[in-house]
CSV table of C-alpha atoms and ligand atoms in Angstrom, one decimal:
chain,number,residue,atom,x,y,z
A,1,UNK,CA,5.3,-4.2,-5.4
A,2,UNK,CA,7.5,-1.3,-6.2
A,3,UNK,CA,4.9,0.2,-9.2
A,4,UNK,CA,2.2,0.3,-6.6
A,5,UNK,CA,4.3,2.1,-3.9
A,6,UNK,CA,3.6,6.0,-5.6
A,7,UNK,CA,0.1,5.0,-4.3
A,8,UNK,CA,1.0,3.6,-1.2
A,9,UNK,CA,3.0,6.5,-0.2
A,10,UNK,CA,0.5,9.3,-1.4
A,11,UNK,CA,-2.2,7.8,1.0
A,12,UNK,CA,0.1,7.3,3.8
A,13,UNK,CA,1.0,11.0,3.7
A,14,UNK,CA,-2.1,12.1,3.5
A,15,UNK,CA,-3.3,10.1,6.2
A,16,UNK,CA,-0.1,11.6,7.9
A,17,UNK,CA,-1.1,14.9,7.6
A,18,UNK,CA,-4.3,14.4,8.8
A,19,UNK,CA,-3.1,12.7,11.8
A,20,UNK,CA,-0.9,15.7,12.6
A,21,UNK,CA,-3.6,18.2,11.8
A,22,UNK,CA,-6.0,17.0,13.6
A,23,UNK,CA,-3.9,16.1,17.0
A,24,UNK,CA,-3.6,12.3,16.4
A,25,UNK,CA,-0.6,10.9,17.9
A,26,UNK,CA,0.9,7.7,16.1
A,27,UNK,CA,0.9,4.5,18.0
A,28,UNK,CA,2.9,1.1,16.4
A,29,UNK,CA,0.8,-2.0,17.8
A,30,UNK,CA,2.1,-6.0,18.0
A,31,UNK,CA,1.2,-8.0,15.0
A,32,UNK,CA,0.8,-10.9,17.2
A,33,UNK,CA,-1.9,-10.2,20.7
A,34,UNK,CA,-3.0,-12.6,23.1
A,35,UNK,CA,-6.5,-14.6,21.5
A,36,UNK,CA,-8.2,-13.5,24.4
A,37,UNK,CA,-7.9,-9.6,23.4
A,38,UNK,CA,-10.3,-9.8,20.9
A,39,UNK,CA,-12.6,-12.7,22.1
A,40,UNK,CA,-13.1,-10.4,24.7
A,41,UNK,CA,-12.8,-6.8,22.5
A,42,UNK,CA,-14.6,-7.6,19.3
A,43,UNK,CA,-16.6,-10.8,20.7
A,44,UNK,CA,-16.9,-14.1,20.4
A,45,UNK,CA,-19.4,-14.6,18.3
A,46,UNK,CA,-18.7,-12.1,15.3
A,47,UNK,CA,-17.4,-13.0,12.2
A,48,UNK,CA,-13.4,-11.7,12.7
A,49,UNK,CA,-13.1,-14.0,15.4
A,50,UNK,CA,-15.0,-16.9,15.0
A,51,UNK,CA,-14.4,-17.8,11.3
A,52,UNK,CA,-11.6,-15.6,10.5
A,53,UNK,CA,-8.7,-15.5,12.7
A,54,UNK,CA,-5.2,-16.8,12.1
A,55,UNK,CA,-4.6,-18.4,15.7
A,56,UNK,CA,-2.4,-20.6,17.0
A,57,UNK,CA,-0.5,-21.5,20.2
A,58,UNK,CA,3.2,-21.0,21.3
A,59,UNK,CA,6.0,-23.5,22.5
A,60,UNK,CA,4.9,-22.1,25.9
A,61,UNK,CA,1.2,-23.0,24.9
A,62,UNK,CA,-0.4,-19.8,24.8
A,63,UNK,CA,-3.1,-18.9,23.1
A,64,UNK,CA,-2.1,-15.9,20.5
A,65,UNK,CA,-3.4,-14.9,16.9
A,66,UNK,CA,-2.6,-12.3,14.3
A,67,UNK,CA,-4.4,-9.3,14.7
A,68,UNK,CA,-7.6,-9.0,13.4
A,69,UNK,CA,-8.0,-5.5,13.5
A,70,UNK,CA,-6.5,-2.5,15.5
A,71,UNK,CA,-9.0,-1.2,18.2
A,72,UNK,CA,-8.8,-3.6,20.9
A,73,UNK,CA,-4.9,-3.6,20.9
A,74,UNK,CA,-5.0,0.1,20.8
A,75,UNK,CA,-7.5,0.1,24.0
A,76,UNK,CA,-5.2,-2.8,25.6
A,77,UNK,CA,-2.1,0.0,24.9
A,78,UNK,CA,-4.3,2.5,26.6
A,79,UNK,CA,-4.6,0.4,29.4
A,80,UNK,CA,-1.9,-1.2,30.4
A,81,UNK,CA,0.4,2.3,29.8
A,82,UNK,CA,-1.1,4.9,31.9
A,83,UNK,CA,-2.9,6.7,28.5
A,84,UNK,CA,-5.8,6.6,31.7
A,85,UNK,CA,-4.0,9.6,33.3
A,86,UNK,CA,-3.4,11.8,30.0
A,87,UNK,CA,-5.5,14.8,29.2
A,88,UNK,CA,-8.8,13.4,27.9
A,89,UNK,CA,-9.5,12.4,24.6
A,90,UNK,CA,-6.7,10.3,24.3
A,91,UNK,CA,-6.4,10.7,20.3
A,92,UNK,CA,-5.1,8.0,18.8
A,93,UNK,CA,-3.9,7.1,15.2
A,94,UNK,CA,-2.2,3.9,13.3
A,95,UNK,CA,-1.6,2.1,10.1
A,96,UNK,CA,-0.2,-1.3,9.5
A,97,UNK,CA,-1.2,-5.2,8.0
A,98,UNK,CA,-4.2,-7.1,10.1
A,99,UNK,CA,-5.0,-10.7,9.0
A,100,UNK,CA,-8.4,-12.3,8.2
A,101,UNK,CA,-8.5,-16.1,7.5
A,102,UNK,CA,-11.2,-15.0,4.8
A,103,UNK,CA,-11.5,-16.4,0.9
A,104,UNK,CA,-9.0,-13.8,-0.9
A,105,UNK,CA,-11.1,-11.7,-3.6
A,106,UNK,CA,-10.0,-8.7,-5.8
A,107,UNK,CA,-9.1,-5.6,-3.0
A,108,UNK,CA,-9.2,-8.2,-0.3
A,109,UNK,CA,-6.3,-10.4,1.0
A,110,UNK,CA,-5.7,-12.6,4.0
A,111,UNK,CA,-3.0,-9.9,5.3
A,112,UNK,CA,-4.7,-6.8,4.4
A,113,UNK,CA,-3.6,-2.9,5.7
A,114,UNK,CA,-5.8,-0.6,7.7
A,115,UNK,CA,-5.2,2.5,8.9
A,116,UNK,CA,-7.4,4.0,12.2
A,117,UNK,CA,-7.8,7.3,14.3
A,118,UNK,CA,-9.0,6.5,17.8
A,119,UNK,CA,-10.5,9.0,20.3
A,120,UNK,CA,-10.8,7.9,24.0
A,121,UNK,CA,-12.2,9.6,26.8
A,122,UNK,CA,-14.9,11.7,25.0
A,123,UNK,CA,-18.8,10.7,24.9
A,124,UNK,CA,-19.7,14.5,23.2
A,125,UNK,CA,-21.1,13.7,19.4
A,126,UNK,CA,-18.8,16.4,18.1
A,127,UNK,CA,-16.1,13.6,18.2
A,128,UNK,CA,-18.8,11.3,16.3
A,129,UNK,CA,-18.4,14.2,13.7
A,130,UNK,CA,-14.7,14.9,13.7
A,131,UNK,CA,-13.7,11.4,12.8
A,132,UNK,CA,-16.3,11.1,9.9
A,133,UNK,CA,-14.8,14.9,8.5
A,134,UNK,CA,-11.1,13.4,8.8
A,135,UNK,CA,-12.2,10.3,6.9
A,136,UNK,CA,-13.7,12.7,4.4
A,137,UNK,CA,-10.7,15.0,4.3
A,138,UNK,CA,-8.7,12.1,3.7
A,139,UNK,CA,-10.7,10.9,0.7
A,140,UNK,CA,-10.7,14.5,-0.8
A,141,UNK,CA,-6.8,14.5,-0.5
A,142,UNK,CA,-7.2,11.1,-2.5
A,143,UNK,CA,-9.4,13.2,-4.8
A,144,UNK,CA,-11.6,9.7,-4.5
A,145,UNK,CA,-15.3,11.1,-5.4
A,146,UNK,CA,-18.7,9.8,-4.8
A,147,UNK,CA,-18.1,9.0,-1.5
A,148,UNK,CA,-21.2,7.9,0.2
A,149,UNK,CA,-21.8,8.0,4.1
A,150,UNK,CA,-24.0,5.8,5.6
A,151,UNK,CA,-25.3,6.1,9.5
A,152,UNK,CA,-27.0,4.6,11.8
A,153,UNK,CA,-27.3,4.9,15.9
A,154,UNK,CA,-27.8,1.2,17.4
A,155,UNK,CA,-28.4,2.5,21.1
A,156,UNK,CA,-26.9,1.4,24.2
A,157,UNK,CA,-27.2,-0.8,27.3
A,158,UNK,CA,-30.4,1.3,28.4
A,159,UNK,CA,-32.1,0.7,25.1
A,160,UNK,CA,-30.8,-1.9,23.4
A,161,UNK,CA,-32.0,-4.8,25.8
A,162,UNK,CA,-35.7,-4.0,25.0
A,163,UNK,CA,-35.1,-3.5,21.1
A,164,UNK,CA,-33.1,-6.8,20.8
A,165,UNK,CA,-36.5,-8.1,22.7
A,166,UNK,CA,-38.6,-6.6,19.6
A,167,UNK,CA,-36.4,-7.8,17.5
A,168,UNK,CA,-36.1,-11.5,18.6
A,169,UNK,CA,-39.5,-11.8,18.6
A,170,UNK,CA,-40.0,-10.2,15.0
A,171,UNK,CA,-37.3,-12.9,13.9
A,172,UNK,CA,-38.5,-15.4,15.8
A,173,UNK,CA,-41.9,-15.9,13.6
A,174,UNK,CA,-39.6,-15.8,10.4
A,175,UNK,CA,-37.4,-18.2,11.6
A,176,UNK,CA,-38.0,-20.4,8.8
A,177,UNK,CA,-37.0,-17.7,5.9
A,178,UNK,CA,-33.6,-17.1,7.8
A,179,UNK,CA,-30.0,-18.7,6.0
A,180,UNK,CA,-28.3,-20.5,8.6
A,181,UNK,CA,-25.9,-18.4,10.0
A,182,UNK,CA,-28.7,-16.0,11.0
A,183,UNK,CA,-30.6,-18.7,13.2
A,184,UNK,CA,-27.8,-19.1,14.9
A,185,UNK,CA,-27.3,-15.4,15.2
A,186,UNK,CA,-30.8,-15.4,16.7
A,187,UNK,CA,-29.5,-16.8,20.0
A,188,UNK,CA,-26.0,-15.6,20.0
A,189,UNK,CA,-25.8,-11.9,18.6
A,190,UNK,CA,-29.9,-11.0,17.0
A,191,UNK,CA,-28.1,-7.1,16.0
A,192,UNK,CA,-26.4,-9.4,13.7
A,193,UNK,CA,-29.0,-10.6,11.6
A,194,UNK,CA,-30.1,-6.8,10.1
A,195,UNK,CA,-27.0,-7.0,8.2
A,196,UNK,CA,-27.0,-10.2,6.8
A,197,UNK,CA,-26.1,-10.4,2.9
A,198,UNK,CA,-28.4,-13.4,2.4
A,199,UNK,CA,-30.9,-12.1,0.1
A,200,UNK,CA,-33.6,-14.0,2.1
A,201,UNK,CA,-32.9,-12.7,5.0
A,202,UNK,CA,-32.8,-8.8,3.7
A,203,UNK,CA,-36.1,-9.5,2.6
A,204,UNK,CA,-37.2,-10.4,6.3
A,205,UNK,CA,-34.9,-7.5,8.0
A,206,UNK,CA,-36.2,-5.0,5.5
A,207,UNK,CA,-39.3,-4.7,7.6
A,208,UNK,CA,-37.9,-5.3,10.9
A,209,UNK,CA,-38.3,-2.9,13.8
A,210,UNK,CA,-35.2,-0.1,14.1
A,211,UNK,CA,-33.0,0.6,16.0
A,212,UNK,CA,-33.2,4.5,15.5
A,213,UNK,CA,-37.0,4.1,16.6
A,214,UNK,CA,-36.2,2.6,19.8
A,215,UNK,CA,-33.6,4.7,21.1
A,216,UNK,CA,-32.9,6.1,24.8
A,217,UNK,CA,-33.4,9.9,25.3
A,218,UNK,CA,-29.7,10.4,25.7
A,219,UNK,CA,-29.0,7.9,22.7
A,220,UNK,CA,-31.8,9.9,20.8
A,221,UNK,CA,-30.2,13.4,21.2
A,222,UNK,CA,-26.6,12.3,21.0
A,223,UNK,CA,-27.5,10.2,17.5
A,224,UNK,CA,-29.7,14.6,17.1
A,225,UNK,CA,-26.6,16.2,17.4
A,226,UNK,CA,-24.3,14.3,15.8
A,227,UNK,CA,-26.9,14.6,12.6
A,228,UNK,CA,-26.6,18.3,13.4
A,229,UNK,CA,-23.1,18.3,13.4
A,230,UNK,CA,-22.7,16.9,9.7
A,231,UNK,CA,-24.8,19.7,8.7
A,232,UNK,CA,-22.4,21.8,9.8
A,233,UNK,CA,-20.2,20.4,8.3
A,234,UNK,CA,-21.9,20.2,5.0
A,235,UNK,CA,-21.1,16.4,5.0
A,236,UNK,CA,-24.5,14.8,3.6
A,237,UNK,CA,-25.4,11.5,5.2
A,238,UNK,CA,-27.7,8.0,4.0
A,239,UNK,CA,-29.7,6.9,7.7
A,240,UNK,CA,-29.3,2.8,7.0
A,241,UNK,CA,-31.4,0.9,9.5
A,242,UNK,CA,-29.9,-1.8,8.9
A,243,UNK,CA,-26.3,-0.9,9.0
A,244,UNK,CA,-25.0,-2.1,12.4
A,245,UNK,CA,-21.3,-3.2,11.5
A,246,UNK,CA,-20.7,-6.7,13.0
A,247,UNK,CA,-18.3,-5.9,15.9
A,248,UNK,CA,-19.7,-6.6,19.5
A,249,UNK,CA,-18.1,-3.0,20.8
A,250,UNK,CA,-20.2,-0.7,19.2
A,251,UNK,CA,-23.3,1.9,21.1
A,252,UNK,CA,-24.4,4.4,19.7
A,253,UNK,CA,-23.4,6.0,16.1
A,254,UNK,CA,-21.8,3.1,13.5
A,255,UNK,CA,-21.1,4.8,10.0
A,256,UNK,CA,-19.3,3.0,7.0
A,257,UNK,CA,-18.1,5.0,3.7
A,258,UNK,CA,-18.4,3.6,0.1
A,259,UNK,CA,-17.1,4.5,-3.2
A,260,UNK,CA,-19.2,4.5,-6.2
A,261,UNK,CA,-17.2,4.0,-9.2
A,262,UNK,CA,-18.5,4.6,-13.2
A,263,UNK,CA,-20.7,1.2,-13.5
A,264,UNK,CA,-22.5,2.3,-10.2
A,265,UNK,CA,-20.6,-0.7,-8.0
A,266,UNK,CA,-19.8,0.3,-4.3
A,267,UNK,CA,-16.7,-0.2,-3.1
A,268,UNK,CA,-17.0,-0.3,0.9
A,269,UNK,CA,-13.8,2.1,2.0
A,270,UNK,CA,-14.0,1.6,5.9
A,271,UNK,CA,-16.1,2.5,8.7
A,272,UNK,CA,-16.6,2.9,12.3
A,273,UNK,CA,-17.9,4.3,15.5
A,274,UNK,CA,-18.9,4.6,18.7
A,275,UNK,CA,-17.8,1.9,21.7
A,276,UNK,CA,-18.2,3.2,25.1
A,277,UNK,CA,-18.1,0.1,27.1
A,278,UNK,CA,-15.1,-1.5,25.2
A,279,UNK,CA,-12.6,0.5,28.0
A,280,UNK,CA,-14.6,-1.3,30.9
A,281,UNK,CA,-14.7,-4.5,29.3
A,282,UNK,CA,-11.2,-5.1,28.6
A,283,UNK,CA,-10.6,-4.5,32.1
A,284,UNK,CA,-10.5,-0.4,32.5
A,285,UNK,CA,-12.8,2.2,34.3
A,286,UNK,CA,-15.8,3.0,32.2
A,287,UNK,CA,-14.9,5.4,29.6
A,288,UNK,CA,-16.7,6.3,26.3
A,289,UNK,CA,-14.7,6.0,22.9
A,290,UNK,CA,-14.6,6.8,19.1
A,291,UNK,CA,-13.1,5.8,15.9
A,292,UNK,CA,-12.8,4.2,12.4
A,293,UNK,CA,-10.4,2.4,10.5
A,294,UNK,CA,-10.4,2.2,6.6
A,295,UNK,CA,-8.9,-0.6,4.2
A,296,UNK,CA,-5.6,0.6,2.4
A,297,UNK,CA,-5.8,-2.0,-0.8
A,298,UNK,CA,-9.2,-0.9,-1.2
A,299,UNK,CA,-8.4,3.0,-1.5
A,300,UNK,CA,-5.6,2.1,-3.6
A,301,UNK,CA,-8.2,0.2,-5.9
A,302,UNK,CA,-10.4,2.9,-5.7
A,303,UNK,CA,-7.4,5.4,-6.4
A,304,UNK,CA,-6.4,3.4,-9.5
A,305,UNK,CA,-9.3,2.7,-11.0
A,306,UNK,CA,-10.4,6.8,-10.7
A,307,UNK,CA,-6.6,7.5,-12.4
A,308,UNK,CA,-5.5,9.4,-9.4
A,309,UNK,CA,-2.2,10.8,-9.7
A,310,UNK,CA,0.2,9.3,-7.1
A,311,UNK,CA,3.1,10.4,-5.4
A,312,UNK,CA,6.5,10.9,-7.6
A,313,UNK,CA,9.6,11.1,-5.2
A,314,UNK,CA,12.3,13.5,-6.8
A,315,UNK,CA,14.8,11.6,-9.5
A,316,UNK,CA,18.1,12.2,-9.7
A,317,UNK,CA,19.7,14.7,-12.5
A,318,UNK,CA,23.2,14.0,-12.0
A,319,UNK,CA,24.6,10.8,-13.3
A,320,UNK,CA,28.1,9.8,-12.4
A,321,UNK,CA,29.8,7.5,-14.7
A,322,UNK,CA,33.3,5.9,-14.4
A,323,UNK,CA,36.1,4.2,-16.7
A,324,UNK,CA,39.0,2.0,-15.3
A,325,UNK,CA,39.6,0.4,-12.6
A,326,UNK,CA,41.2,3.6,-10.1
A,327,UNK,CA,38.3,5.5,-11.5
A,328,UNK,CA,35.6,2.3,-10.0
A,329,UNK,CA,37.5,2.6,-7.1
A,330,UNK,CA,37.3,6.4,-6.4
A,331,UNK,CA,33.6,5.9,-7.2
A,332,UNK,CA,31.7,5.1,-3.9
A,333,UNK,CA,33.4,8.1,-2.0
A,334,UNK,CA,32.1,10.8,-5.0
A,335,UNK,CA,29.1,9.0,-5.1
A,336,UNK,CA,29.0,9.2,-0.7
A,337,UNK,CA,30.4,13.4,-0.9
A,338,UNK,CA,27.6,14.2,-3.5
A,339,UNK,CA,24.7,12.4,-1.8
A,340,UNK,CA,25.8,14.1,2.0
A,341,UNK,CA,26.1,17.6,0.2
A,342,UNK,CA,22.6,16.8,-0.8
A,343,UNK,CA,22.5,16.1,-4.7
A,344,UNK,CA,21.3,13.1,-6.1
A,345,UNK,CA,23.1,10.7,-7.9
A,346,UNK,CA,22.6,7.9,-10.4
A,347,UNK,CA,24.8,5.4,-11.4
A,348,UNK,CA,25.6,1.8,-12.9
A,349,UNK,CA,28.7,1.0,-11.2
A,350,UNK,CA,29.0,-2.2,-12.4
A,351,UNK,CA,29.1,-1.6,-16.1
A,352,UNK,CA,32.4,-0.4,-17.5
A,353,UNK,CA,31.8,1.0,-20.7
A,354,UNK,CA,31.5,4.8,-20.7
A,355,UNK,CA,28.8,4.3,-24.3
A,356,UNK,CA,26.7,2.1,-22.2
A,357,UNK,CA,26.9,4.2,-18.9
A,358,UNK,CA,25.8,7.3,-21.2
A,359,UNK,CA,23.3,5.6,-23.2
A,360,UNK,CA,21.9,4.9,-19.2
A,361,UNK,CA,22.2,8.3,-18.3
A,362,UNK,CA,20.0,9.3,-21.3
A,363,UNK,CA,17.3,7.1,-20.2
A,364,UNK,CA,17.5,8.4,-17.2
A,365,UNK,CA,17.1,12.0,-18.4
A,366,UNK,CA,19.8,13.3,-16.2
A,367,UNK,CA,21.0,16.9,-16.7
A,368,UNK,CA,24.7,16.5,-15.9
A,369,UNK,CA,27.0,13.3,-16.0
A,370,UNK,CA,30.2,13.8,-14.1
A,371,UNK,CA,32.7,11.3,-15.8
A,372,UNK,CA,35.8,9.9,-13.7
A,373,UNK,CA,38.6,8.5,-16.1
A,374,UNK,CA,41.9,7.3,-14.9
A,375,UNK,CA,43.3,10.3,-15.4
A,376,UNK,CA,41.0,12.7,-13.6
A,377,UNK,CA,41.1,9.6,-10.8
A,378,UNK,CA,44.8,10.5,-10.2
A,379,UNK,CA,44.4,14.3,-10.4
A,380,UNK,CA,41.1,14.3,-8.5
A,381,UNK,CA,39.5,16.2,-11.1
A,382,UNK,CA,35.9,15.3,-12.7
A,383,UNK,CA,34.9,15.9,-16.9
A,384,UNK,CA,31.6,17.5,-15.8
A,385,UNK,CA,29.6,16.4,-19.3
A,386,UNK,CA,26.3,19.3,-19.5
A,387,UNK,CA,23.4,16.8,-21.4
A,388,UNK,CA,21.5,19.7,-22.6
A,389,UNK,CA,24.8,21.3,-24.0
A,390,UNK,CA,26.9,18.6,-25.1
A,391,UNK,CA,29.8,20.7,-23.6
A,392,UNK,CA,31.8,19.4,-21.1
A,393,UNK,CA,35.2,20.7,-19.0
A,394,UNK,CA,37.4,19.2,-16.5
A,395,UNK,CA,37.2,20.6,-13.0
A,396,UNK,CA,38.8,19.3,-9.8
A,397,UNK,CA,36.5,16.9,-7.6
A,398,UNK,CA,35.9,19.8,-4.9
A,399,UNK,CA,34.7,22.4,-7.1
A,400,UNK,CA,32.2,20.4,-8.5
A,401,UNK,CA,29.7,20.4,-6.0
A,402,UNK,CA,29.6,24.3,-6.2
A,403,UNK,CA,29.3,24.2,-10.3
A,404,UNK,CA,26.5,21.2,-10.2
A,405,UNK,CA,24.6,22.8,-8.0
A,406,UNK,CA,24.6,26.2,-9.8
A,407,UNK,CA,23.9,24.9,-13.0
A,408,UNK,CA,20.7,22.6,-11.5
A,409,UNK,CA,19.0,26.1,-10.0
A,410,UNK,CA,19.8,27.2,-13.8
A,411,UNK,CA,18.4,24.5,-15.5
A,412,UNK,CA,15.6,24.7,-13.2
A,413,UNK,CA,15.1,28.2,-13.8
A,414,UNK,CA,15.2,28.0,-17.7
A,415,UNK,CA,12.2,25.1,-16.8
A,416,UNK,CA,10.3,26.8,-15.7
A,417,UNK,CA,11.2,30.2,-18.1
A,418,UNK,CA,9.8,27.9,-20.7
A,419,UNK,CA,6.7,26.4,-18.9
A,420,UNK,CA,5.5,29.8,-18.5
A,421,UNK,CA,6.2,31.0,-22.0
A,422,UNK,CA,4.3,27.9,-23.1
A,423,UNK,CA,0.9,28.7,-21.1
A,424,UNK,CA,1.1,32.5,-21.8
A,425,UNK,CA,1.1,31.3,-25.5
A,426,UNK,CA,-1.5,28.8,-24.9
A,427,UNK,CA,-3.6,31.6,-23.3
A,428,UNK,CA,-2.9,33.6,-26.4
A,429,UNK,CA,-4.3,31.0,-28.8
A,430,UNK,CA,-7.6,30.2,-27.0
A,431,UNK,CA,-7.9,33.8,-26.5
A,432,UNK,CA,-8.0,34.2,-30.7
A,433,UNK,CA,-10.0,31.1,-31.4
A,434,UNK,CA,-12.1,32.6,-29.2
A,435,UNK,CA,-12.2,35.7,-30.7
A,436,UNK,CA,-13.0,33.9,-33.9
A,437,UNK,CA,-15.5,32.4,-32.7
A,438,UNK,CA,-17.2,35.9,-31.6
A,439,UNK,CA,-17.0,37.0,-34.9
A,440,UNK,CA,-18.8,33.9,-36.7
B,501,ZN,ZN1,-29.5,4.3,24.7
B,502,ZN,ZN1,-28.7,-14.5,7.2
């Protein structure tokens, strides 16, 4: 809704900037993918696809859905347009709704926006590191504090077959004290279980074998460097054992950020990580990749709630106002020659009383009205009406532009005149109640 669009376009320029700063190039994916994409790219048997898509087929009976989220697509993009041959990593970066068949709470809606920064062609932890310090840089632009990373390294295809065996087996003789989703889990997806929100089952994950303990050397000193990386960085980190972020796609590093607001309740802002066999599985060489993606509603939430000051586009300070009919004609083209010399205009064209067009223009707060009468609409003359004033003279149309202008930068400059004069006497006043307070 327009009151909520200052917030939507500070964190879109802030995630901008970061995009450009950073080396991200933007890429626009389809709304609508092929099912397959992400039965084959997040997996089957996670939550997104197998509760939670909005799928359905065409008149030519194809199998398509909304998407679900934006990595897959963005590795299909890679694929099927020759990103294979660019200069490696391939960086990445989007921002638009994804769709979730889930039950709508507060910050959470069935069409929902994300924005991402994907990094393909890299397996070096340093790119492990960079995302986590863009997602943090974003924040920071947001001013959104307490923002809490948590980490974890779930291994690869070396390691993880003999830790999924541990951990099958450690399940396995708790079966019993498992909610029902997790049994299933057992055979289909056992990674899945560790982060189950069933409080019985956190009770039997909390002493489950971890993943971090049963890492491959190159997992190990990847997951080591990465670690030493953030301390670089000065970016302090939470190791979560059980953290392992649903998605089939993921090796290696998974991290996730939260927000702690003032009653101590986390607000999960996004999250991500490493998939280095997504590339291959959808069909392309093998080729390692990074990333994370973050929820827009909820950092607008989380920006609201910490009363975050959003992005104010300029307002117009010239309001042009008109009386009779030739003058309502004339009116478009003035408004059209103001707007292309660059000055912006307010208006209510359709009212034509000059006491309720002013009265408008006084709400508005605008520094100059330009009045066109029938009179000046013959002449082609304007009664330029200065607010701060009261004056006003008449002026023909094409010197106007020249005289609004100038007395804008003066107004401006008086502004700010004043502003300063205010501070220094400010300054001046806690200066002597300081003194004062010396002296007692
Ligand atoms: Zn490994
Ligand atoms: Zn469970």
């Amino acid at each position: 809704m327009p009151a909520d669009q200052p917030y939507w376009q500070k964190l879109r320029k802030s995630v901008e900037k970061i995009a450009i700063d950073y080396n991200y190039q933007r890429i626009d994916l389809p709304i609508l993918e092929f099912t397959e994409l992400f039965e084959r790219g997040t997996g089957e048997s996670t939550d997104i696809v197998d509760k939670e898509m909005f799928k359905f087929k065409t008149r030519g009976k194809e199998d398509v859905c909304l998407r679900p989220e934006g990595t897959p697509s963005v590795v299909r993009a890679y694929l099927q347009h020759g990103m294979r041959s660019w200069p490696k990593p391939v960086k990445l970066s989007y921002s638009g709704p994804m769709y979730r068949y889930d039950r709508p709470q507060e910050g959470r809606y069935r069409e929902f926006f994300q924005f991402g920064f994907e990094a393909i062609g890299e397996q070096d932890a340093i790119l492990d590191a960079q995302m986590i310090q863009m997602a943090m840089q974003i924040f920071r632009k947001l001013k959104i504090k307490n923002v809490s990373l948590h980490l974890n390294s779930i291994g690869c295809n070396e390691c993880r077959p003999s830790y999924n065996k541990l951990l099958i087996s450690y399940l396995n003789n708790r079966k019993k004290s498992l909610c029902m989703d997790c049994k299933r889990r057992l055979k289909t997806n056992p990674l899945r279980v560790l982060d189950c929100k069933e409080e019985k089952c956190t009770q039997v994950v909390s002493q489950a074998p971890q993943t971090v303990d049963h890492l491959c050397d190159d997992c190990k000193s990847h997951f080591t460097s990465l670690l030493e990386y953030l301390d670089e960085i000065e970016i302090p980190y939470s190791l979560r054992p059980q953290l392992v972020r649903g998605l089939d796609y993921y090796t290696k590093t998974v991290f996730e950020f939260f927000a702690k607001d003032d009653e101590g309740a986390q607000a999960a802002l996004g999250g991500g990580g490493r998939y280095d066999y997504l590339v291959e599985k959808l069909g392309g060489p093998n080729t390692p990749a990074v990333g994370f993606a973050c929820g827009m509603d909820r950092l607008i939430n989380v920006m609201k709630k910490n009363d975050i000051n959003p992005y104010y586009p300029p307002k117009p300070k010239i309001y042009l106002a008109q009386l009779g009919d030739t003058a309502k004609k004339k009116s478009l083209k003035i408004f059209e020659e103001l707007e292309k010399s660059g000055i912006m205009v307010a208006e209510s064209f359709g009212r034509g009383n000059l006491r309720t067009q002013l009265s408008q223009a006084n709400k508005l707060k605008a520094e100059i009205v330009l009045i066109i009468g029938q009179r000046e609409a013959l002449d082609g003359t304007v009664i330029l009406k200065d607010m701060n004033s009261g004056g006003q003279e008449t002026m023909p149309f094409n010197k106007t532009i020249k005289e609004v202008k100038k007395r804008l930068k003066k107004n401006a400059e008086m502004a700010k005149k004043l502003a300063l004069q205010q501070a220094k006497k400010k300054d001046k006043q806690r200066k002597k109640s300081g003194n004062r307070k010396k002296k007692k």
